[in-house]
Amino acid sequence: EPVRTMAVATVNLRALTSWVGIARLFAIVLSCLAFSLVASTGNFGGPYGTWCMFSWCFCFIVTLLVLLLELLELYRVLPLSWDDFTSAFSMLAALMVFTSSVVFPSIFISSPCSSNYCARQAVATTASCLCFLAYAVEVGLMRAKPGDISSFLSTVPGLLKVFEAYVACLIFSLLDGYNNESGLMWCVAVYSICFIFTLLIIIFTIGRCLTYIPCPLDKMLVGYNLLALLMYITATVLWPLYSFRGQSRPSSCGRGCSWDRHLGVTFLTIFNLIAYLVDLIYSSRMVFIRTP
């Protein structure tokens, strides 16, 4: 008779006891605490509150799933690069929670904060800040050592790709009133083109599809970073030039007015310009300066 073998589920306790696992446990507890306290107040309406709640819930669910998959070692059967996925997610989660830690108190907490209602919001903000630190520690622990390129998204250029895509999403959330100006339409085209290509690089890396590209990948990335940098230089000049031409901040400009949104896009464009510059420097060093 043929011998029947049973698949035994293995448990990898290092998923919980390693420094990365401990950071993930802290992130799970703190994100759960943040959205639970905010949910108990019932005051998280509007786009900003919804975004904060989505960020905390999304990071909680995905981090818990990552921890379970590593604990049971089920990630090995997934058709993706697990190290790239976890590095990209930890970077994304750190950015999302950081944004929520800034947006939530600035929108929903008013001074003076003395009521029990406000105290819960303050504790939720503190938990969110600590959750950001947990994800930042995870990013630092998972970052590739110099010379190690086995996991691209754990290298500095890979982490910058996630940062660039996220900042572009923030820019899209602030865009308005650009249809009548050709200069502003060019800037939107720059944001869109760079976002699409950066996102494709991230997806192809996680899906292990970059090996099918019939050209030297490392040199192609350097060329793309150079082109994106040049495009963002034009956007950094044109966006404020066309947005604020002959305009000062109106006295009736309340929260979320068009002038403030355009100012936010200006700063985010500068952030992405710096990110693409650093990305170009690091990727060029990885390609043209080989360490022995």
mmCIF file of C-alpha atoms in Angstrom:
data_model
loop_
_atom_site.group_PDB
_atom_site.id
_atom_site.type_symbol
_atom_site.label_atom_id
_atom_site.label_comp_id
_atom_site.label_asym_id
_atom_site.label_seq_id
_atom_site.Cartn_x
_atom_site.Cartn_y
_atom_site.Cartn_z
ATOM 1 C CA GLU A 1 0.000 0.000 0.000
ATOM 2 C CA PRO A 2 1.241 3.523 -0.728
ATOM 3 C CA VAL A 3 2.460 5.352 2.337
ATOM 4 C CA ARG A 4 0.313 8.351 3.185
ATOM 5 C CA THR A 5 2.110 11.383 4.457
ATOM 6 C CA MET A 6 0.415 14.109 6.428
ATOM 7 C CA ALA A 7 1.410 17.734 6.060
ATOM 8 C CA VAL A 8 2.387 19.018 9.459
ATOM 9 C CA ALA A 9 1.956 22.714 10.087
ATOM 10 C CA THR A 10 5.155 24.152 11.508
ATOM 11 C CA VAL A 11 5.207 27.001 13.980
ATOM 12 C CA ASN A 12 8.063 29.492 13.752
ATOM 13 C CA LEU A 13 8.234 31.146 17.171
ATOM 14 C CA ARG A 14 10.999 33.473 15.953
ATOM 15 C CA ALA A 15 8.249 35.371 14.145
ATOM 16 C CA LEU A 16 7.186 36.554 17.609
ATOM 17 C CA THR A 17 10.464 36.620 19.542
ATOM 18 C CA SER A 18 12.746 38.342 17.003
ATOM 19 C CA TRP A 19 13.187 42.114 17.159
ATOM 20 C CA VAL A 20 11.122 42.498 13.967
ATOM 21 C CA GLY A 21 8.370 40.331 15.460
ATOM 22 C CA ILE A 22 8.350 42.358 18.683
ATOM 23 C CA ALA A 23 8.092 45.596 16.676
ATOM 24 C CA ARG A 24 5.133 44.122 14.778
ATOM 25 C CA LEU A 25 3.417 43.090 18.018
ATOM 26 C CA PHE A 26 3.771 46.630 19.337
ATOM 27 C CA ALA A 27 2.394 48.011 16.043
ATOM 28 C CA ILE A 28 -0.628 45.688 16.222
ATOM 29 C CA VAL A 29 -1.466 46.635 19.825
ATOM 30 C CA LEU A 30 -0.926 50.376 19.336
ATOM 31 C CA SER A 31 -2.875 50.629 16.048
ATOM 32 C CA CYS A 32 -5.737 48.679 17.638
ATOM 33 C CA LEU A 33 -5.667 51.040 20.628
ATOM 34 C CA ALA A 34 -5.694 54.100 18.361
ATOM 35 C CA PHE A 35 -8.706 53.161 16.238
ATOM 36 C CA SER A 36 -10.612 51.706 19.215
ATOM 37 C CA LEU A 37 -10.328 54.919 21.235
ATOM 38 C CA VAL A 38 -11.269 57.091 18.255
ATOM 39 C CA ALA A 39 -14.219 54.791 17.460
ATOM 40 C CA SER A 40 -15.404 55.094 21.073
ATOM 41 C CA THR A 41 -15.661 58.885 20.668
ATOM 42 C CA GLY A 42 -17.708 58.595 17.476
ATOM 43 C CA ASN A 43 -16.009 61.722 16.145
ATOM 44 C CA PHE A 44 -14.092 60.752 13.025
ATOM 45 C CA GLY A 45 -16.362 61.960 10.242
ATOM 46 C CA GLY A 46 -15.282 63.666 7.061
ATOM 47 C CA PRO A 47 -12.437 62.725 4.713
ATOM 48 C CA TYR A 48 -9.645 63.343 7.243
ATOM 49 C CA GLY A 49 -11.186 61.285 10.037
ATOM 50 C CA THR A 50 -12.068 58.504 7.613
ATOM 51 C CA TRP A 51 -8.495 58.442 6.328
ATOM 52 C CA CYS A 52 -7.052 58.180 9.847
ATOM 53 C CA MET A 53 -9.395 55.336 10.786
ATOM 54 C CA PHE A 54 -8.645 53.539 7.516
ATOM 55 C CA SER A 55 -4.887 53.875 8.100
ATOM 56 C CA TRP A 56 -4.991 52.421 11.606
ATOM 57 C CA CYS A 57 -7.383 49.590 10.656
ATOM 58 C CA PHE A 58 -5.518 48.731 7.439
ATOM 59 C CA CYS A 59 -2.128 48.611 9.177
ATOM 60 C CA PHE A 60 -3.564 46.547 12.041
ATOM 61 C CA ILE A 61 -5.140 43.948 9.734
ATOM 62 C CA VAL A 62 -2.188 43.565 7.353
ATOM 63 C CA THR A 63 0.415 43.451 10.153
ATOM 64 C CA LEU A 64 -1.612 40.792 11.979
ATOM 65 C CA LEU A 65 -1.865 38.805 8.733
ATOM 66 C CA VAL A 66 1.888 39.114 8.118
ATOM 67 C CA LEU A 67 2.622 37.923 11.657
ATOM 68 C CA LEU A 68 0.307 34.914 11.313
ATOM 69 C CA LEU A 69 1.756 33.930 7.926
ATOM 70 C CA GLU A 70 5.286 34.064 9.318
ATOM 71 C CA LEU A 71 4.298 32.269 12.522
ATOM 72 C CA LEU A 72 2.805 29.349 10.553
ATOM 73 C CA GLU A 73 5.365 29.715 7.714
ATOM 74 C CA LEU A 74 2.583 29.859 5.146
ATOM 75 C CA TYR A 75 4.184 32.788 3.316
ATOM 76 C CA ARG A 76 6.446 30.313 1.490
ATOM 77 C CA VAL A 77 3.538 29.165 -0.717
ATOM 78 C CA LEU A 78 2.675 32.696 -1.834
ATOM 79 C CA PRO A 79 3.760 33.615 -5.399
ATOM 80 C CA LEU A 80 5.582 36.776 -4.393
ATOM 81 C CA SER A 81 8.832 38.029 -2.936
ATOM 82 C CA TRP A 82 7.997 38.002 0.768
ATOM 83 C CA ASP A 83 10.973 40.118 1.873
ATOM 84 C CA ASP A 84 10.128 42.790 -0.710
ATOM 85 C CA PHE A 85 6.459 42.756 0.293
ATOM 86 C CA THR A 86 7.111 43.083 4.032
ATOM 87 C CA SER A 87 9.741 45.813 3.504
ATOM 88 C CA ALA A 88 7.401 47.809 1.257
ATOM 89 C CA PHE A 89 4.448 47.378 3.621
ATOM 90 C CA SER A 90 6.379 48.428 6.734
ATOM 91 C CA MET A 91 7.530 51.573 4.930
ATOM 92 C CA LEU A 92 3.995 52.294 3.702
ATOM 93 C CA ALA A 93 2.523 51.672 7.160
ATOM 94 C CA ALA A 94 5.058 54.009 8.767
ATOM 95 C CA LEU A 95 4.099 56.760 6.312
ATOM 96 C CA MET A 96 0.346 56.207 6.713
ATOM 97 C CA VAL A 97 0.465 56.163 10.524
ATOM 98 C CA PHE A 98 2.762 59.199 10.585
ATOM 99 C CA THR A 99 0.285 61.131 8.420
ATOM 100 C CA SER A 100 -2.592 60.096 10.687
ATOM 101 C CA SER A 101 -0.595 61.103 13.782
ATOM 102 C CA VAL A 102 -0.273 64.612 12.349
ATOM 103 C CA VAL A 103 -3.702 65.006 10.730
ATOM 104 C CA PHE A 104 -5.921 63.636 13.510
ATOM 105 C CA PRO A 105 -4.881 65.968 16.374
ATOM 106 C CA SER A 106 -4.716 69.011 14.095
ATOM 107 C CA ILE A 107 -8.298 68.441 12.887
ATOM 108 C CA PHE A 108 -10.126 66.861 15.831
ATOM 109 C CA ILE A 109 -8.380 67.956 19.057
ATOM 110 C CA SER A 110 -9.185 71.456 20.232
ATOM 111 C CA SER A 111 -7.523 73.436 23.013
ATOM 112 C CA PRO A 112 -7.963 73.360 25.970
ATOM 113 C CA CYS A 113 -8.219 69.575 26.243
ATOM 114 C CA SER A 114 -9.807 68.811 29.614
ATOM 115 C CA SER A 115 -12.806 66.515 29.046
ATOM 116 C CA ASN A 116 -12.781 62.707 29.100
ATOM 117 C CA TYR A 117 -13.804 62.844 25.447
ATOM 118 C CA CYS A 118 -10.720 64.855 24.533
ATOM 119 C CA ALA A 119 -8.481 62.691 26.753
ATOM 120 C CA ARG A 120 -9.378 59.618 24.686
ATOM 121 C CA GLN A 121 -8.473 61.487 21.522
ATOM 122 C CA ALA A 122 -5.141 62.522 23.051
ATOM 123 C CA VAL A 123 -4.327 58.953 24.116
ATOM 124 C CA ALA A 124 -5.253 57.740 20.607
ATOM 125 C CA THR A 125 -2.850 60.305 19.140
ATOM 126 C CA THR A 126 -0.090 59.161 21.501
ATOM 127 C CA ALA A 127 -0.721 55.524 20.564
ATOM 128 C CA SER A 128 -0.559 56.490 16.883
ATOM 129 C CA CYS A 129 2.797 58.240 17.372
ATOM 130 C CA LEU A 130 4.200 55.207 19.200
ATOM 131 C CA CYS A 131 2.802 52.967 16.443
ATOM 132 C CA PHE A 132 4.714 55.038 13.887
ATOM 133 C CA LEU A 133 7.893 54.509 15.915
ATOM 134 C CA ALA A 134 7.251 50.740 15.935
ATOM 135 C CA TYR A 135 6.945 50.673 12.149
ATOM 136 C CA ALA A 136 10.013 52.925 11.797
ATOM 137 C CA VAL A 137 12.003 50.460 13.932
ATOM 138 C CA GLU A 138 10.754 47.619 11.729
ATOM 139 C CA VAL A 139 11.891 49.482 8.599
ATOM 140 C CA GLY A 140 15.315 50.021 10.161
ATOM 141 C CA LEU A 141 15.650 46.370 11.197
ATOM 142 C CA MET A 142 14.626 45.074 7.752
ATOM 143 C CA ARG A 143 16.737 47.502 5.743
ATOM 144 C CA ALA A 144 19.298 45.730 3.611
ATOM 145 C CA LYS A 145 22.925 45.937 4.630
ATOM 146 C CA PRO A 146 25.313 47.807 2.274
ATOM 147 C CA GLY A 147 26.090 45.625 -0.726
ATOM 148 C CA ASP A 148 23.067 43.342 -0.199
ATOM 149 C CA ILE A 149 20.595 43.701 -3.084
ATOM 150 C CA SER A 150 18.771 40.372 -2.721
ATOM 151 C CA SER A 151 15.663 42.272 -1.622
ATOM 152 C CA PHE A 152 15.422 45.474 -3.664
ATOM 153 C CA LEU A 153 12.597 47.095 -1.700
ATOM 154 C CA SER A 154 14.585 46.804 1.533
ATOM 155 C CA THR A 155 17.416 48.906 0.071
ATOM 156 C CA VAL A 156 17.414 52.704 0.284
ATOM 157 C CA PRO A 157 16.314 53.129 -3.383
ATOM 158 C CA GLY A 158 13.539 50.570 -2.825
ATOM 159 C CA LEU A 159 12.243 52.279 0.313
ATOM 160 C CA LEU A 160 12.396 55.619 -1.492
ATOM 161 C CA LYS A 161 10.184 54.158 -4.234
ATOM 162 C CA VAL A 162 7.466 53.546 -1.626
ATOM 163 C CA PHE A 163 7.954 57.060 -0.241
ATOM 164 C CA GLU A 164 7.706 58.618 -3.728
ATOM 165 C CA ALA A 165 4.506 56.750 -4.560
ATOM 166 C CA TYR A 166 2.922 57.682 -1.218
ATOM 167 C CA VAL A 167 3.785 61.380 -1.539
ATOM 168 C CA ALA A 168 2.305 61.354 -5.053
ATOM 169 C CA CYS A 169 -0.945 59.976 -3.560
ATOM 170 C CA LEU A 170 -0.979 62.847 -1.066
ATOM 171 C CA ILE A 171 -0.474 65.289 -3.932
ATOM 172 C CA PHE A 172 -3.435 63.800 -5.812
ATOM 173 C CA SER A 173 -5.625 64.221 -2.706
ATOM 174 C CA LEU A 174 -4.868 67.972 -2.661
ATOM 175 C CA LEU A 175 -5.226 68.743 -6.378
ATOM 176 C CA ASP A 176 -7.965 71.109 -7.474
ATOM 177 C CA GLY A 177 -8.436 74.008 -9.883
ATOM 178 C CA TYR A 178 -5.756 73.158 -12.452
ATOM 179 C CA ASN A 179 -7.841 72.667 -15.612
ATOM 180 C CA ASN A 180 -7.474 76.201 -16.966
ATOM 181 C CA GLU A 181 -3.682 76.473 -16.756
ATOM 182 C CA SER A 182 -1.388 74.593 -19.132
ATOM 183 C CA GLY A 183 1.523 74.842 -16.672
ATOM 184 C CA LEU A 184 -0.502 73.231 -13.879
ATOM 185 C CA MET A 185 -1.753 70.516 -16.245
ATOM 186 C CA TRP A 186 1.865 69.681 -17.083
ATOM 187 C CA CYS A 187 2.615 69.360 -13.356
ATOM 188 C CA VAL A 188 -0.320 66.973 -12.909
ATOM 189 C CA ALA A 189 1.015 64.949 -15.862
ATOM 190 C CA VAL A 190 4.428 64.790 -14.145
ATOM 191 C CA TYR A 191 2.879 63.573 -10.882
ATOM 192 C CA SER A 192 0.775 60.974 -12.710
ATOM 193 C CA ILE A 193 3.507 59.584 -14.990
ATOM 194 C CA CYS A 194 6.076 59.272 -12.209
ATOM 195 C CA PHE A 195 3.510 57.716 -9.868
ATOM 196 C CA ILE A 196 2.458 55.088 -12.419
ATOM 197 C CA PHE A 197 6.019 54.027 -13.257
ATOM 198 C CA THR A 198 7.084 53.982 -9.595
ATOM 199 C CA LEU A 199 4.051 51.899 -8.652
ATOM 200 C CA LEU A 200 4.765 49.456 -11.492
ATOM 201 C CA ILE A 201 8.346 49.034 -10.270
ATOM 202 C CA ILE A 202 7.054 48.213 -6.772
ATOM 203 C CA ILE A 203 4.412 45.767 -8.047
ATOM 204 C CA PHE A 204 6.797 44.044 -10.471
ATOM 205 C CA THR A 205 9.428 43.709 -7.732
ATOM 206 C CA ILE A 206 6.995 42.104 -5.284
ATOM 207 C CA GLY A 207 5.592 39.870 -8.041
ATOM 208 C CA ARG A 208 9.083 38.794 -9.194
ATOM 209 C CA CYS A 209 8.412 40.047 -12.704
ATOM 210 C CA LEU A 210 11.422 42.345 -13.156
ATOM 211 C CA THR A 211 13.584 39.471 -14.400
ATOM 212 C CA TYR A 212 11.464 39.300 -17.563
ATOM 213 C CA ILE A 213 12.418 42.834 -18.629
ATOM 214 C CA PRO A 214 14.806 42.425 -21.628
ATOM 215 C CA CYS A 215 17.275 45.162 -20.632
ATOM 216 C CA PRO A 216 19.734 45.855 -17.809
ATOM 217 C CA LEU A 217 17.381 46.554 -14.919
ATOM 218 C CA ASP A 218 19.785 48.491 -12.695
ATOM 219 C CA LYS A 219 20.771 50.902 -15.466
ATOM 220 C CA MET A 220 17.124 51.287 -16.511
ATOM 221 C CA LEU A 221 16.237 52.348 -12.952
ATOM 222 C CA VAL A 222 19.037 54.922 -12.956
ATOM 223 C CA GLY A 223 17.733 56.330 -16.247
ATOM 224 C CA TYR A 224 14.189 56.453 -14.907
ATOM 225 C CA ASN A 225 15.292 58.218 -11.716
ATOM 226 C CA LEU A 226 17.170 60.813 -13.769
ATOM 227 C CA LEU A 227 14.132 61.428 -15.999
ATOM 228 C CA ALA A 228 11.776 61.633 -12.996
ATOM 229 C CA LEU A 229 14.142 64.075 -11.290
ATOM 230 C CA LEU A 230 14.201 66.353 -14.342
ATOM 231 C CA MET A 231 10.394 66.233 -14.613
ATOM 232 C CA TYR A 232 9.978 67.075 -10.927
ATOM 233 C CA ILE A 233 12.374 70.008 -11.292
ATOM 234 C CA THR A 234 10.000 71.495 -13.878
ATOM 235 C CA ALA A 235 7.002 70.819 -11.610
ATOM 236 C CA THR A 236 8.779 72.412 -8.626
ATOM 237 C CA VAL A 237 9.202 75.602 -10.675
ATOM 238 C CA LEU A 238 5.905 75.660 -12.576
ATOM 239 C CA TRP A 239 3.423 74.675 -9.840
ATOM 240 C CA PRO A 240 4.038 77.646 -7.478
ATOM 241 C CA LEU A 241 4.604 79.950 -10.449
ATOM 242 C CA TYR A 242 1.150 79.284 -11.898
ATOM 243 C CA SER A 243 -0.667 78.614 -8.593
ATOM 244 C CA PHE A 244 0.312 81.808 -6.759
ATOM 245 C CA ARG A 245 0.870 84.203 -9.671
ATOM 246 C CA GLY A 246 -0.470 87.561 -8.523
ATOM 247 C CA GLN A 247 -2.222 85.978 -5.532
ATOM 248 C CA SER A 248 -1.701 86.301 -1.802
ATOM 249 C CA ARG A 249 -3.432 84.178 0.827
ATOM 250 C CA PRO A 250 -7.054 85.421 1.057
ATOM 251 C CA SER A 251 -8.207 86.600 4.475
ATOM 252 C CA SER A 252 -11.268 84.344 4.253
ATOM 253 C CA CYS A 253 -9.140 81.250 3.616
ATOM 254 C CA GLY A 254 -10.454 78.663 6.047
ATOM 255 C CA ARG A 255 -9.424 75.072 6.615
ATOM 256 C CA GLY A 256 -8.906 73.238 3.315
ATOM 257 C CA CYS A 257 -9.217 76.283 1.048
ATOM 258 C CA SER A 258 -7.721 76.188 -2.433
ATOM 259 C CA TRP A 259 -4.728 78.416 -1.615
ATOM 260 C CA ASP A 260 -3.669 76.170 1.283
ATOM 261 C CA ARG A 261 -4.108 73.059 -0.856
ATOM 262 C CA HIS A 262 -1.860 74.541 -3.541
ATOM 263 C CA LEU A 263 0.720 75.361 -0.875
ATOM 264 C CA GLY A 264 0.570 71.770 0.340
ATOM 265 C CA VAL A 265 1.160 70.489 -3.200
ATOM 266 C CA THR A 266 4.166 72.833 -3.474
ATOM 267 C CA PHE A 267 5.840 71.396 -0.371
ATOM 268 C CA LEU A 268 5.016 67.803 -1.314
ATOM 269 C CA THR A 269 6.505 68.391 -4.771
ATOM 270 C CA ILE A 270 9.733 69.586 -3.126
ATOM 271 C CA PHE A 271 9.748 66.497 -0.876
ATOM 272 C CA ASN A 272 9.442 64.188 -3.881
ATOM 273 C CA LEU A 273 12.092 66.162 -5.775
ATOM 274 C CA ILE A 274 14.525 65.551 -2.896
ATOM 275 C CA ALA A 275 13.474 61.886 -2.739
ATOM 276 C CA TYR A 276 14.158 61.345 -6.459
ATOM 277 C CA LEU A 277 17.519 63.117 -6.110
ATOM 278 C CA VAL A 278 18.589 60.861 -3.220
ATOM 279 C CA ASP A 279 17.183 57.865 -5.118
ATOM 280 C CA LEU A 280 19.298 58.753 -8.159
ATOM 281 C CA ILE A 281 22.453 59.133 -6.042
ATOM 282 C CA TYR A 282 21.999 55.810 -4.247
ATOM 283 C CA SER A 283 20.964 53.834 -7.341
ATOM 284 C CA SER A 284 23.903 55.287 -9.301
ATOM 285 C CA ARG A 285 26.295 54.221 -6.543
ATOM 286 C CA MET A 286 24.824 50.704 -6.579
ATOM 287 C CA VAL A 287 25.325 50.445 -10.364
ATOM 288 C CA PHE A 288 28.542 52.294 -11.082
ATOM 289 C CA ILE A 289 30.481 51.984 -7.796
ATOM 290 C CA ARG A 290 30.930 48.313 -6.998
ATOM 291 C CA THR A 291 32.082 47.460 -3.496
ATOM 292 C CA PRO A 292 34.692 44.694 -3.371
#
